[in-house]
Coordinates of C-alpha atoms in Angstrom, one line a residue:
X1 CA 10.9 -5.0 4.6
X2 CA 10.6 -6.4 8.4
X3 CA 11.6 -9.6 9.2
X4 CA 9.3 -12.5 10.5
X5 CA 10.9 -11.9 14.0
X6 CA 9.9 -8.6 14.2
X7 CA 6.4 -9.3 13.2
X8 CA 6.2 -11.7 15.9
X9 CA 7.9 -9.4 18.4
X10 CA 4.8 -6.6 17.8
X11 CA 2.0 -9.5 18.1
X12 CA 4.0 -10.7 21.3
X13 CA 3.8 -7.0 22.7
X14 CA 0.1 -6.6 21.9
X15 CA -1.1 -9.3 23.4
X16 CA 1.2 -8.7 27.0
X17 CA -0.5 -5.8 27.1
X18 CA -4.0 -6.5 26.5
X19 CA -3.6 -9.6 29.1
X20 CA -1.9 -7.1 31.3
X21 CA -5.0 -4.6 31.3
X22 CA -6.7 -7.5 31.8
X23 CA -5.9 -8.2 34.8
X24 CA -5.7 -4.5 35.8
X25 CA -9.5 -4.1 35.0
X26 CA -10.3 -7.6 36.9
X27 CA -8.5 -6.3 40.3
X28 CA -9.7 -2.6 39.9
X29 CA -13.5 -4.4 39.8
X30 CA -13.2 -6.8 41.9
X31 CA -15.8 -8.9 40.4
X32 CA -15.1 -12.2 37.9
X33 CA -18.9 -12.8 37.9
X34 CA -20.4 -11.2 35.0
X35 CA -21.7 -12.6 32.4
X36 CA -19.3 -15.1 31.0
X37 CA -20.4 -15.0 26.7
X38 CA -20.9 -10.8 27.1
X39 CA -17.4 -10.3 28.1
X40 CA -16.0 -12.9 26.5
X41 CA -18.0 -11.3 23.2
X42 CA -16.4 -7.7 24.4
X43 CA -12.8 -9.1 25.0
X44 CA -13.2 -10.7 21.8
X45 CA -14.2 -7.7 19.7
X46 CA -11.5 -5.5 22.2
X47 CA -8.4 -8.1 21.1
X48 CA -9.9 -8.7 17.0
X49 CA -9.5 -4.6 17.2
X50 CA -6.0 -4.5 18.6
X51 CA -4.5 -7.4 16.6
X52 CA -5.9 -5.8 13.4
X53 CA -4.7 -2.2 13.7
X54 CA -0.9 -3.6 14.7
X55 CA -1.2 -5.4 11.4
X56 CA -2.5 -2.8 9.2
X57 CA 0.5 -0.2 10.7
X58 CA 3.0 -3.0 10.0
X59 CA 1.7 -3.5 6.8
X60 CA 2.4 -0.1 6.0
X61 CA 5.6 0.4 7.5
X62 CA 6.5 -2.2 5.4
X63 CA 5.1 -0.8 2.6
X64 CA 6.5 2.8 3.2
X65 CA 9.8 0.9 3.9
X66 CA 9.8 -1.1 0.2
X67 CA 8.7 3.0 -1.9
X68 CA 11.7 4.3 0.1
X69 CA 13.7 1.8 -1.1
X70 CA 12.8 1.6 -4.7
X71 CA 13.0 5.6 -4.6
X72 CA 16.2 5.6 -3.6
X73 CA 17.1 3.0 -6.4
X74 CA 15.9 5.4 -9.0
X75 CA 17.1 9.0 -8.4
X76 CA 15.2 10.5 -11.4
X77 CA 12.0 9.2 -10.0
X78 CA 12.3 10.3 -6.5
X79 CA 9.3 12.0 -5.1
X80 CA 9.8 14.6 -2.9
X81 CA 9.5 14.3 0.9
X82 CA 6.1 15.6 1.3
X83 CA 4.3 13.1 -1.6
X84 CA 5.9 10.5 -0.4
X85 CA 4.6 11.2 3.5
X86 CA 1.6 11.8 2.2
X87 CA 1.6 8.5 -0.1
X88 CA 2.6 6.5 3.0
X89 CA -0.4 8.1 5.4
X90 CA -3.3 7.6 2.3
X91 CA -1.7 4.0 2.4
X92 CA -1.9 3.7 6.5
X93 CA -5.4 5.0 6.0
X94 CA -6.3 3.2 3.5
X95 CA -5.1 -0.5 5.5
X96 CA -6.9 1.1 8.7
X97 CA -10.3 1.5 6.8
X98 CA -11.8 -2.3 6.9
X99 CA -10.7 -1.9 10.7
X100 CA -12.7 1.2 11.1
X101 CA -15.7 -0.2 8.8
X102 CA -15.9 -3.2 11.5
X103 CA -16.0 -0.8 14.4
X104 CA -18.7 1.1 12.7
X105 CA -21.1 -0.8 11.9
X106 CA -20.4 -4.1 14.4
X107 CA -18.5 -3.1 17.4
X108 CA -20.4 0.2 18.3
X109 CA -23.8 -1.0 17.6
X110 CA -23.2 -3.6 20.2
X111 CA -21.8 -1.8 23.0
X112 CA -24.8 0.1 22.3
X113 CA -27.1 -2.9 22.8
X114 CA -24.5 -4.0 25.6
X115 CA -24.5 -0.6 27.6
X116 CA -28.2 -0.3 27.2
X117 CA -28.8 -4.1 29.2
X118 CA -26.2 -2.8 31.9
X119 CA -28.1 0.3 32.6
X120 CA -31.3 -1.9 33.1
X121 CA -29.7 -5.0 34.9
X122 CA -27.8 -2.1 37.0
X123 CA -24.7 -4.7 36.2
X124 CA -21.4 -2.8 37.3
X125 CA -19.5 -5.6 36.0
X126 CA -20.9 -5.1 32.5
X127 CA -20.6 -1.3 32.3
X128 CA -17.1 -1.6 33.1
X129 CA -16.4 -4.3 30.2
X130 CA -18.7 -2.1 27.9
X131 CA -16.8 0.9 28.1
X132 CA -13.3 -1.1 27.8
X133 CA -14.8 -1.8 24.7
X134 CA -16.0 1.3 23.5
X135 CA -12.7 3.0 24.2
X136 CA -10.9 0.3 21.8
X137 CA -13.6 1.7 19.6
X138 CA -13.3 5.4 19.6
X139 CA -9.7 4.7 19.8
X140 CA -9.2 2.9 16.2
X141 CA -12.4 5.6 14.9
X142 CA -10.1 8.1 16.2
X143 CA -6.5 6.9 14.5
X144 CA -8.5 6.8 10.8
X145 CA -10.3 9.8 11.5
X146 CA -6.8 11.7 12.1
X147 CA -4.9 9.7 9.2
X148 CA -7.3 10.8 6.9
X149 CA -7.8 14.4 8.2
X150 CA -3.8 14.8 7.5
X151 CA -4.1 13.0 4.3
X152 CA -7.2 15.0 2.8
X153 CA -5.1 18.1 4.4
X154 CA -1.9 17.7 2.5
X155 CA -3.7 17.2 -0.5
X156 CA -5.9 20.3 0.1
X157 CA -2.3 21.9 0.2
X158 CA -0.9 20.4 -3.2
X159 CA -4.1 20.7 -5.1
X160 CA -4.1 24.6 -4.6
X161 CA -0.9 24.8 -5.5
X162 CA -1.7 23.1 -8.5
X163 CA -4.7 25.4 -9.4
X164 CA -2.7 28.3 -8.9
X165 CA 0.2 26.9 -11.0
X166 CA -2.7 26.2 -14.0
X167 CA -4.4 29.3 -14.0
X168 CA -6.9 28.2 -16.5
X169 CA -8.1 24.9 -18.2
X170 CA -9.0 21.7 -17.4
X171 CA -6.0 21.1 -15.1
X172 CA -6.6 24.2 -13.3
X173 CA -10.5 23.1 -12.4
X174 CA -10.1 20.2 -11.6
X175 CA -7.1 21.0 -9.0
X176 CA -9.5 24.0 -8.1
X177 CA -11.8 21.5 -7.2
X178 CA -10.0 18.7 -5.5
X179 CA -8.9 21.9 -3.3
X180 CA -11.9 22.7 -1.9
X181 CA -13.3 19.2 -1.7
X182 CA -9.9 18.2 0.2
X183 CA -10.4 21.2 2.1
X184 CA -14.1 20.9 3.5
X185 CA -13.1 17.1 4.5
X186 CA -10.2 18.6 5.8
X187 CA -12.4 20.1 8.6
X188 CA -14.7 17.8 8.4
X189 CA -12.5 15.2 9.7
X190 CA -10.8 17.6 12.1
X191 CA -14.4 17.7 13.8
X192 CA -14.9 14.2 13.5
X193 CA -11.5 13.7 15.5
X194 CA -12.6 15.9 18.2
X195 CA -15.8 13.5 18.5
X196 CA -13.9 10.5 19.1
X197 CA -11.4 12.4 21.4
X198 CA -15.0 13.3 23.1
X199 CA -16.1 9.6 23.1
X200 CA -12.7 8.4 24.5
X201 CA -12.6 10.4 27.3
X202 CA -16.3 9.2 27.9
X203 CA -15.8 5.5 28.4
X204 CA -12.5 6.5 30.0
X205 CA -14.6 8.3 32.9
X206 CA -17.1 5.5 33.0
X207 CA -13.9 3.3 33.8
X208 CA -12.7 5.3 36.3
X209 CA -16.2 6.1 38.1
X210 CA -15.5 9.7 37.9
X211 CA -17.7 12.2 39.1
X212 CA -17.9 14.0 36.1
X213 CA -18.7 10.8 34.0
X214 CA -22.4 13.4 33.1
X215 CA -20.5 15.4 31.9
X216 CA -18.3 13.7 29.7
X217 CA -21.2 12.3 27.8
X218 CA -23.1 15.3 27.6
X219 CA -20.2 17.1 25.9
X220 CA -19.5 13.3 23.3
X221 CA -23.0 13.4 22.7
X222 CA -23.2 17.4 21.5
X223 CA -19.9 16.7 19.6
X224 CA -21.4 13.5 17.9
X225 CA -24.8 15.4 17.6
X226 CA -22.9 18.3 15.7
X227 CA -20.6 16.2 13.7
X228 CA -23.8 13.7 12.8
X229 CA -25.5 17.0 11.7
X230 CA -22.7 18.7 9.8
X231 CA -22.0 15.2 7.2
X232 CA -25.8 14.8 7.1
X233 CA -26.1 18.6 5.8
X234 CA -23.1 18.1 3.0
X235 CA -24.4 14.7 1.7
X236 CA -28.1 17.1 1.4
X237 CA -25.7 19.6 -0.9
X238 CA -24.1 17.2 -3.0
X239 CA -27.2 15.5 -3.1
X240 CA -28.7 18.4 -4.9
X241 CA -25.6 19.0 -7.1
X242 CA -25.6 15.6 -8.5
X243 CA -29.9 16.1 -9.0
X244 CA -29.0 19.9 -10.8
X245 CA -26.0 17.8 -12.9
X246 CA -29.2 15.1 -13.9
X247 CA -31.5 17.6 -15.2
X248 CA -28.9 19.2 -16.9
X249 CA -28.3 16.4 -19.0
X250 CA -31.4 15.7 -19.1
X251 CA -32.3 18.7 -21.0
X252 CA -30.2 18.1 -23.6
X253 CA -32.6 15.2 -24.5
X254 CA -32.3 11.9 -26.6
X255 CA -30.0 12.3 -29.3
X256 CA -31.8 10.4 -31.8
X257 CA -34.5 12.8 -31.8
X258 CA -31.9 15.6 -31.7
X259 CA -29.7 15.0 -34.4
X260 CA -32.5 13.6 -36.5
X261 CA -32.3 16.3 -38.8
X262 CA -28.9 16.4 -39.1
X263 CA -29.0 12.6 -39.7
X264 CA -31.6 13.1 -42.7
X265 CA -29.5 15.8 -44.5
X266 CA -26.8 13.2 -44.5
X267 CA -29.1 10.5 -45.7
X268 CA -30.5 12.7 -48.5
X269 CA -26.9 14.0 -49.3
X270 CA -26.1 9.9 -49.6
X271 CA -29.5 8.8 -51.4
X272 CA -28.6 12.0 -54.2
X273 CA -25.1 10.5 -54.3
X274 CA -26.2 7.4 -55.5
X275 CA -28.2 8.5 -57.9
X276 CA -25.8 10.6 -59.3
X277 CA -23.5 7.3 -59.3
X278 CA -26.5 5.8 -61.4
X279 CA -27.1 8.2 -63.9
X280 CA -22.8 8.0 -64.6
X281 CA -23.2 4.5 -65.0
X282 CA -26.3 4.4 -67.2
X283 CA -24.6 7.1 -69.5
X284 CA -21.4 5.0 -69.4
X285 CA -23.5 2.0 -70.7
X286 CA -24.9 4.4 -73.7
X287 CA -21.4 5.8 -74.6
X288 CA -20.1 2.2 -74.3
X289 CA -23.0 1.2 -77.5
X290 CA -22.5 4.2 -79.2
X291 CA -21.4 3.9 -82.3
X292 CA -19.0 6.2 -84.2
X293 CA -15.6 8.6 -84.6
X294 CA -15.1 9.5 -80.5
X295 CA -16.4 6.4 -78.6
X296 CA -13.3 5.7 -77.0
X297 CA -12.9 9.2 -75.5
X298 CA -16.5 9.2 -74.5
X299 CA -16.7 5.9 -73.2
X300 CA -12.9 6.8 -70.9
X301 CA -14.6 10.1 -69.7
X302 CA -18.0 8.2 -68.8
X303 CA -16.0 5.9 -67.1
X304 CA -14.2 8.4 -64.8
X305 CA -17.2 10.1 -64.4
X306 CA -19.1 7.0 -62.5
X307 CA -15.7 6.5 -60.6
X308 CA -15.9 9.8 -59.2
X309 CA -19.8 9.7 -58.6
X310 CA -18.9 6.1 -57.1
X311 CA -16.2 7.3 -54.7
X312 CA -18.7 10.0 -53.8
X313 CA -21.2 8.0 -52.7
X314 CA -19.4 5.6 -50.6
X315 CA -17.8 9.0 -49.3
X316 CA -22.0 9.9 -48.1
X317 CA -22.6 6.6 -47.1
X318 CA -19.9 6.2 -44.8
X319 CA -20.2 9.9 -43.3
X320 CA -24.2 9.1 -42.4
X321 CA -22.6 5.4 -40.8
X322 CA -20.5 7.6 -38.9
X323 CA -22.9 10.0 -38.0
X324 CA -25.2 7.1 -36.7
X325 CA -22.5 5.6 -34.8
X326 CA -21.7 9.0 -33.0
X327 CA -25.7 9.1 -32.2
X328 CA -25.4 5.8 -30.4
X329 CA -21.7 7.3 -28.8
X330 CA -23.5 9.7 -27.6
X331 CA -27.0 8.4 -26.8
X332 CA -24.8 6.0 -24.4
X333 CA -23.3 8.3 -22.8
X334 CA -25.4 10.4 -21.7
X335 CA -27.5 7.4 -19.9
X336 CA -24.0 6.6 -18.4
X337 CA -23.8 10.3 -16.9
X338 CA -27.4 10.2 -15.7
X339 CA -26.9 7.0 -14.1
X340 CA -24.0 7.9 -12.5
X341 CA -25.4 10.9 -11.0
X342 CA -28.7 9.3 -9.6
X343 CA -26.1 6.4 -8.1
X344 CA -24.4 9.0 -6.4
X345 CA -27.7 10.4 -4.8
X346 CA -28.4 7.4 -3.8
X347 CA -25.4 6.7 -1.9
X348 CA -25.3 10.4 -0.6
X349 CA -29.1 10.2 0.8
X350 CA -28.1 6.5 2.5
X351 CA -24.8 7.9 3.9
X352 CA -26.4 11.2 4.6
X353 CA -29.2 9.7 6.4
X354 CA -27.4 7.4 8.4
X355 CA -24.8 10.2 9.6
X356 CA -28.5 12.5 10.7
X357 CA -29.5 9.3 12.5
X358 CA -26.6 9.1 14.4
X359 CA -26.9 12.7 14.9
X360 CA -30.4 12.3 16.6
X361 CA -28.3 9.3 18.4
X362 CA -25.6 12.1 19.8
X363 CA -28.8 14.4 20.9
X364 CA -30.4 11.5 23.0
X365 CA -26.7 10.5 24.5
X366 CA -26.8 14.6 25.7
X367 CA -29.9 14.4 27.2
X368 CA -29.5 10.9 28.8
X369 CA -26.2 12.0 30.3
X370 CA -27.6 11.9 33.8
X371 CA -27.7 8.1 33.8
X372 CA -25.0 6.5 31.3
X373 CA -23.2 7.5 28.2
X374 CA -24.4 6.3 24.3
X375 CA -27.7 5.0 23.4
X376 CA -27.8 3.9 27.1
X377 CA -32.4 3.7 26.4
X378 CA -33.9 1.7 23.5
X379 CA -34.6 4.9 21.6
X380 CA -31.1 5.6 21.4
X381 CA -29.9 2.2 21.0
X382 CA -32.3 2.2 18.0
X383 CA -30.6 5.3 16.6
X384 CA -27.6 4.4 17.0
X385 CA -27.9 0.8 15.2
X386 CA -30.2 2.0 12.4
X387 CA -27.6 4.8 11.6
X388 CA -24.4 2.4 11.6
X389 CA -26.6 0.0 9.8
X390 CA -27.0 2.7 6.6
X391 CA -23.3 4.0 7.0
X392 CA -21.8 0.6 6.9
X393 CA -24.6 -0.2 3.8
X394 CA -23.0 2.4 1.8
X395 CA -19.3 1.7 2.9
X396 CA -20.0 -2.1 1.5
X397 CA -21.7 -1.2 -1.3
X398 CA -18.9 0.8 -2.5
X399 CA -16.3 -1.7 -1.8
X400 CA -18.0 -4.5 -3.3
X401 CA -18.5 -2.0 -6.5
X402 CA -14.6 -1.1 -6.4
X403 CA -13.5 -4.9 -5.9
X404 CA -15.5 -5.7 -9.2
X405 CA -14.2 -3.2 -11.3
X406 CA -10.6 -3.8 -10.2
X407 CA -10.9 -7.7 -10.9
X408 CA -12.9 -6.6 -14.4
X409 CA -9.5 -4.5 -15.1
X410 CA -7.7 -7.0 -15.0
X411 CA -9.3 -10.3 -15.6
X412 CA -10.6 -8.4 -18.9
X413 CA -8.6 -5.7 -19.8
X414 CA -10.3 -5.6 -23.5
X415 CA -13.8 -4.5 -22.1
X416 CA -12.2 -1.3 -21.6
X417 CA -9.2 -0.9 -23.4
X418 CA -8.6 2.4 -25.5
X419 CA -9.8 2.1 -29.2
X420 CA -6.7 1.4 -31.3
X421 CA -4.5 0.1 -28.1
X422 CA -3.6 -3.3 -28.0
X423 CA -5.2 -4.8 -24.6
X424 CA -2.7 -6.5 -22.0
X425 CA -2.9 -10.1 -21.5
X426 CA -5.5 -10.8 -19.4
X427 CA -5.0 -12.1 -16.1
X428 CA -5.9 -15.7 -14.0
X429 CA -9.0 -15.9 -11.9
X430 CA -7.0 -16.3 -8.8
X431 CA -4.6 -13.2 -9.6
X432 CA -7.5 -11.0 -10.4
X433 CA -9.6 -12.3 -7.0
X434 CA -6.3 -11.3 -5.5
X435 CA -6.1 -7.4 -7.4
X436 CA -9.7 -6.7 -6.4
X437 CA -8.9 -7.3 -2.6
X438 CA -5.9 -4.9 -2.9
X439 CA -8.6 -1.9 -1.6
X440 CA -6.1 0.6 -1.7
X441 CA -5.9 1.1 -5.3
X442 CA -8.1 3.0 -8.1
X443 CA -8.8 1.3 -10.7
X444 CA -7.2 3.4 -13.9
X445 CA -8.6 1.6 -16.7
X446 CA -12.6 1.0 -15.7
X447 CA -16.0 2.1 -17.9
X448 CA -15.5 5.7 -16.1
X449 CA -12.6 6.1 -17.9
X450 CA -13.8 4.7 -21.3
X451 CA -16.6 6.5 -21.4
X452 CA -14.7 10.0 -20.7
X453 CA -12.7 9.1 -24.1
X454 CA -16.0 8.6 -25.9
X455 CA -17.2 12.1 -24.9
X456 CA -14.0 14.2 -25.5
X457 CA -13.7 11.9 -28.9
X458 CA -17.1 13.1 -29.8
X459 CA -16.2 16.8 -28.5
X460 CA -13.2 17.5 -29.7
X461 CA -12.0 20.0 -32.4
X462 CA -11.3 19.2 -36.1
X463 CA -7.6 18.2 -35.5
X464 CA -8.7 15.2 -33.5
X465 CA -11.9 13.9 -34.6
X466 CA -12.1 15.4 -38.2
X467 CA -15.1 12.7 -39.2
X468 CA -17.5 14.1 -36.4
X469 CA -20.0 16.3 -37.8
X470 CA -20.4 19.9 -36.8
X471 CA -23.7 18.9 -34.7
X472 CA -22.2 16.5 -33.1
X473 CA -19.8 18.3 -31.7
X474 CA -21.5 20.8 -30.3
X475 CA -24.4 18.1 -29.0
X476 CA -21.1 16.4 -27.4
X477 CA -19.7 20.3 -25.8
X478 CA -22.9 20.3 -24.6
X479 CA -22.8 17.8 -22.2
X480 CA -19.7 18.9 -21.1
X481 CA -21.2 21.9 -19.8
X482 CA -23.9 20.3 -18.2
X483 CA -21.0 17.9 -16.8
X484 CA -19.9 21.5 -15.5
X485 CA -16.5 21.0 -17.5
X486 CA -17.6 24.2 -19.7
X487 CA -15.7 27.7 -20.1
X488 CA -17.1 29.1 -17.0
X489 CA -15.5 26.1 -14.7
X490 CA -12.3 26.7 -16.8
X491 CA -12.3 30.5 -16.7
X492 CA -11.7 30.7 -20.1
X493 CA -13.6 32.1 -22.9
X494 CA -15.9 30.2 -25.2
X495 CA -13.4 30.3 -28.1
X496 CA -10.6 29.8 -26.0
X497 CA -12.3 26.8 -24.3
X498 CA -13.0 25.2 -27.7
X499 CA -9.2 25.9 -28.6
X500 CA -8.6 23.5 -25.5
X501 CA -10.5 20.9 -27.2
X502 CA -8.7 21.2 -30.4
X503 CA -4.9 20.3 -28.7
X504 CA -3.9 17.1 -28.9
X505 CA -1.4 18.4 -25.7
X506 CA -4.5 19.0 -23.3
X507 CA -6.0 15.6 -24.5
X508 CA -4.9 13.3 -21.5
X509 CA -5.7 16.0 -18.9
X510 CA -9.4 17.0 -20.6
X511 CA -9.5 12.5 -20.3
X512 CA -9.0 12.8 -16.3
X513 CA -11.1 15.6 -16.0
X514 CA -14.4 14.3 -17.9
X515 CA -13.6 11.0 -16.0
X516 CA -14.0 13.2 -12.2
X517 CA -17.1 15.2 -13.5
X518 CA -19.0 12.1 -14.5
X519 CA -18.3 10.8 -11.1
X520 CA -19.2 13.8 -8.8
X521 CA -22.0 15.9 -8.1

């Protein structure tokens, strides 16, 4: 890990250099005289920028430097070179996110504002401060943007490997998956990194007073238009996966009212067994007053006889509790699904909206290229805000959601602990505050996860869950093809598919895969 002296020694460097282009951009202008709070407000934002990405790539130096260390400590364990790049880039990106989240939805929204009142006021000064600041911007946009375009690229890479290694399965659709998912925001983010590339070089030109400064933001604004456009389209298709996924389940309609019948054969199959254990004990009573050669035989069959018609009973009646408590299992569930899948249209039409209105923000930056770069009229200035006011919505909605769950993990680890599996200890209010800021981690043992073990208990075959009924089963398979975990996902045949469910070998990997489906569209 780096010392405290070289920590120092990168703040030190930073800010020599940001006073140094300080002073570059004050003798290039010329003029001290703008407004004093706008620039100091831009500085400010430029500086809070710089001093937060150094610290978020030493924190992960630091933390690359502390897995190389422990890998090499532990031969056995050692990861090879390209999961452990790629584990130190998801971290980098990961430390680089809040940073990119402030640009987002603060930083460029103000420029915005700022750039617009320069273009009205005609205030040289300003324009020149404004576009310092949006090049800091596009600049730290630009450094997640790529991170995560390598990360989502290299796990494109491993993921089809993967699916090509498990030809069939669970394993193999859910790598399939992950491939193609990695792979679209693969591009994605390649295109998004040619954006900021655009946007950089069109504050650059407004710094410099080039001649082609039009051009510049013509050619950001069609790239930002396009980009806008492009993320805006995807969030519309997973937007109707997740809605196709809903009224899948939906179909499959309330258990209660399914598995009534089923649930009144077992009732009637309990109600006979009781009256069977009646009748044994009411001819047990009349053997036991019988008088005469043979009452002791009579009265030690009788008495068998209600023992088994006893043991039978409570056999029915706990069968039909069982049967009722697989309903509810069930019935639960299957809410849980169909609110997870109307969350995530929800969050796709706010992100999806917000990435079209910055789209239409791109198109008015194209056709306003003439006079000044982004949002440089009210309309676009609108656009802009209104869009990084949605995108940054969703982006905190999420991480408020994840910071609960991992402090519920932690800070009650029985809420969600495995059935049978003693909890761990549960943690201090202060240590659990502190887990749910660590945003870089998943949380591994949430609701998701314990209600993906409800399902494949309820769908399993008869070597795991031997008590669940034959119609619960397939009820429960059900869902797990309208979860589109089925035989057709897993290229596998309906028998073969079933055989799957009936290895306790394929249990933790069916687990992680109902857990994925019940989170994506």
């Amino acid at each position: 890990m780096s010392t405290p002296i070289h920590r120092t020694s990168t703040r030190q460097s930073a800010a020599v250099l940001a006073s140094a282009r300080r002073r570059e951009e004050g003798s290039r202008t010329g003029s001290t005289s703008a407004r004093p709070t706008e620039r100091a407000l831009l500085e400010m934002q430029s500086r809070a920028g710089n001093r937060a990405t150094t610290a978020m790539v030493q924190r992960a130096r630091d933390a690359g430097r502390g897995n190389a260390a422990a890998n090499g400590a532990s031969p056995q364990a050692k990861k090879n070179y390209r999961d452990r790049i790629a584990a130190l880039l998801d971290r980098f990106k990961k430390n680089l996110e809040p940073v990119d989240t402030f640009v987002k939805g603060f930083q460029t929204p103000t420029n915005a504002a700022f750039t617009q009142q320069a273009a009205v006021a005609a205030n040289e000064s300003l324009k020149h401060s404004t576009a310092a600041s949006g090049t800091s911007a596009a600049s730290g946009n630009l450094l997640t943007e790529a991170a995560g375009t390598v990360v989502n690229g290299m796990d494109a890479y491993k993921n089809m490997k993967d699916a090509r290694k498990h030809e069939t399965g669970a394993d193999h659709h859910r790598a399939n998956r992950k491939a193609k998912t990695k792979g679209v925001d693969t591009v994605v983010g390649a295109a998004g990194s040619g954006s900021y590339s655009a946007a950089i070089a069109k504050e650059v030109t407004k710094i410099q007073k080039a001649a082609d400064a039009a051009v510049a933001s013509e050619a950001s604004g069609i790239a930002g238009a396009s980009v806008g456009t492009v993320k805006g389209i995807r969030s519309a298709f997973r937007i109707g996966r997740a809605a196709g996924k809903y009224q899948q389940i939906k179909k499959l309609g309330d258990p209660h009212l399914v598995q009534a019948g089923a649930l009144a054969r077992l009732n009637e199959s309990r109600e006979q067994a009781d009256w069977a254990a009646a009748q044994a004990y009411v001819a047990l009573d009349s053997y036991w007053k019988h008088e005469g050669p043979g009452r002791l035989e009579l009265v030690s069959e009788a008495i068998d006889a209600a023992w088994e018609a006893m043991a039978e009973a409570r056999d029915a009646g706990e069968t039909l509790q069982r049967a009722e408590n697989d309903v509810e299992k069930l019935s639960t569930v299957q809410q849980y699904a169909k609110k997870k899948q109307l969350t995530k249209i929800g969050k796709e039409a706010a992100g999806g909206g917000g990435e079209s209105v910055k789209a239409a923000a791109g198109v008015v930056t194209a056709v306003a290229a003439g006079t000044v770069g982004l949002a440089s009229n009210p309309v676009g200035w609108g656009l802009a805000g209104a869009g990084a006011g949605l995108v940054l919505g969703v982006t905190l909605y999420k991480a408020l959601r994840a910071a609960t769950k991992r402090y519920e993990e932690v800070h009650h680890p029985e809420r969600w602990a495995p059935q049978g599996e003693t909890p761990a200890e549960a943690a201090s209010r202060t240590q659990s505050l502190k887990h749910a800021l660590k945003f870089w981690k998943k949380v591994s043992k949430g609701e998701r996860q314990a209600m993906a073990r409800e399902i494949y208990a309820l769908a399993a075959g008869p070597d795991i869950s031997g008590h669940t009924t034959a119609e619960m089963r397939e009820s429960a398979r059900s869902l797990l093809i309208a979860l589109k975990s089925g035989p057709a996902q897993h290229k596998l045949e309906p028998d073969a598919w079933a055989e799957t469910l009936n290895d306790p070998a394929k249990t933790s990997g069916w687990i992680a895969e109902i857990a994925e489906q019940l989170a994506s569209g």
